[in-house]
Amino acid sequence: MSAVVLKPSFRPGLPEISSEPPAIHSVIEALSLQPHIEGGYFVETDRDPLLVPSPFPPIPASSLMPQRPGFNSAHRNASTSIYYYVTPQSPQGNFHRNRGRTVHTLHRGRGVYVLIHADEPDLPGGGKRIESFVVGHDVAKGEKLQWIVEGGKYKASFLLPDDPGAGKETSDGLLISETVVPGFEFCDHDFLNAEGLRALVGAKKAEELAWLVKK
Ligand code: GUN
């Protein structure tokens, strides 16, 4: 694991938009964001009308949960884009995986991304590779403005204070755009549970990362 500290800076509060402070509430309202099941807030901003053949192995109809009206599992939209916002009240996106590749672009704030490379062979010592990095505007310090997560990897994220040197641990939230290729569908998405986390990274690392698993 890298040197990035994997500890929460902010504790989740009431998961209600109305309980967010005014500066954050106004961003949520202006962008028409809704609570995301992963944590944080989102809105879909684009769904390319171009349909492409699904590049993914078919999912048995019996395990298909309810889908968007008109969804045909043989096709995908060529891409979809969302705004995604984690805030001091809803400060983390819990471990989940998409089958599509996701391009992330930072608009404001700072945070940490944690990836579990579930699609790679186990490390020589056992367990999957874990990667973490800071996303933020200080590119000279190695913070990322843009990051790509290939399909098949579990991803979690959490909020960091905007200005760690200022002695005050505050944030106006981490606002990004995500573009998924091919476009997002729930049948291509899954969450990691505590048991799955242990199976991927072993008991010790699972204990360290358990707070990033959806309850
Ligand atoms: N609906 C629920 N979650 C998502 C997501 O992450 N992306 C898109 N495009 N739609 C969603």
Short mmCIF file of N, CA and C and ligand atoms in Angstrom, two decimals, residues 36 38 42 44 47 80-82 184 186, ligand 1:
data_model
loop_
_atom_site.label_atom_id
_atom_site.label_comp_id
_atom_site.label_asym_id
_atom_site.label_seq_id
_atom_site.Cartn_x
_atom_site.Cartn_y
_atom_site.Cartn_z
N HIS A 36 -26.32 9.46 -4.00
CA HIS A 36 -25.88 8.28 -4.77
C HIS A 36 -25.85 7.07 -3.83
N GLU A 38 -23.79 4.88 -3.69
CA GLU A 38 -22.39 4.61 -3.28
C GLU A 38 -21.97 5.53 -2.14
N PHE A 42 -24.89 12.75 -6.98
CA PHE A 42 -24.57 12.68 -8.41
C PHE A 42 -25.74 13.14 -9.26
N GLU A 44 -26.69 12.37 -13.63
CA GLU A 44 -26.22 11.99 -14.97
C GLU A 44 -26.37 13.21 -15.87
N ARG A 47 -25.91 10.96 -21.73
CA ARG A 47 -25.99 9.53 -22.12
C ARG A 47 -25.96 9.55 -23.64
N THR A 80 -21.52 7.41 -20.84
CA THR A 80 -22.37 8.25 -19.98
C THR A 80 -21.44 9.11 -19.15
N SER A 81 -21.96 10.28 -18.73
CA SER A 81 -21.18 11.16 -17.84
C SER A 81 -22.04 11.57 -16.66
N ILE A 82 -21.37 11.75 -15.53
CA ILE A 82 -22.05 12.27 -14.32
C ILE A 82 -21.17 13.32 -13.66
N PHE A 184 -22.87 3.67 -18.38
CA PHE A 184 -23.25 3.03 -17.12
C PHE A 184 -24.58 2.30 -17.22
N PHE A 186 -26.79 -0.47 -14.33
CA PHE A 186 -26.71 -1.13 -13.02
C PHE A 186 -26.24 -2.58 -13.12
N1 GUN B 1 -27.06 5.80 -11.81
C1 GUN B 1 -26.67 5.40 -10.58
N2 GUN B 1 -25.35 5.47 -10.47
C2 GUN B 1 -24.90 5.92 -11.63
C3 GUN B 1 -23.62 6.20 -12.10
O1 GUN B 1 -22.62 6.04 -11.39
N3 GUN B 1 -23.55 6.65 -13.37
C4 GUN B 1 -24.64 6.84 -14.14
N4 GUN B 1 -24.47 7.30 -15.37
N5 GUN B 1 -25.84 6.58 -13.72
C5 GUN B 1 -25.96 6.12 -12.48
#
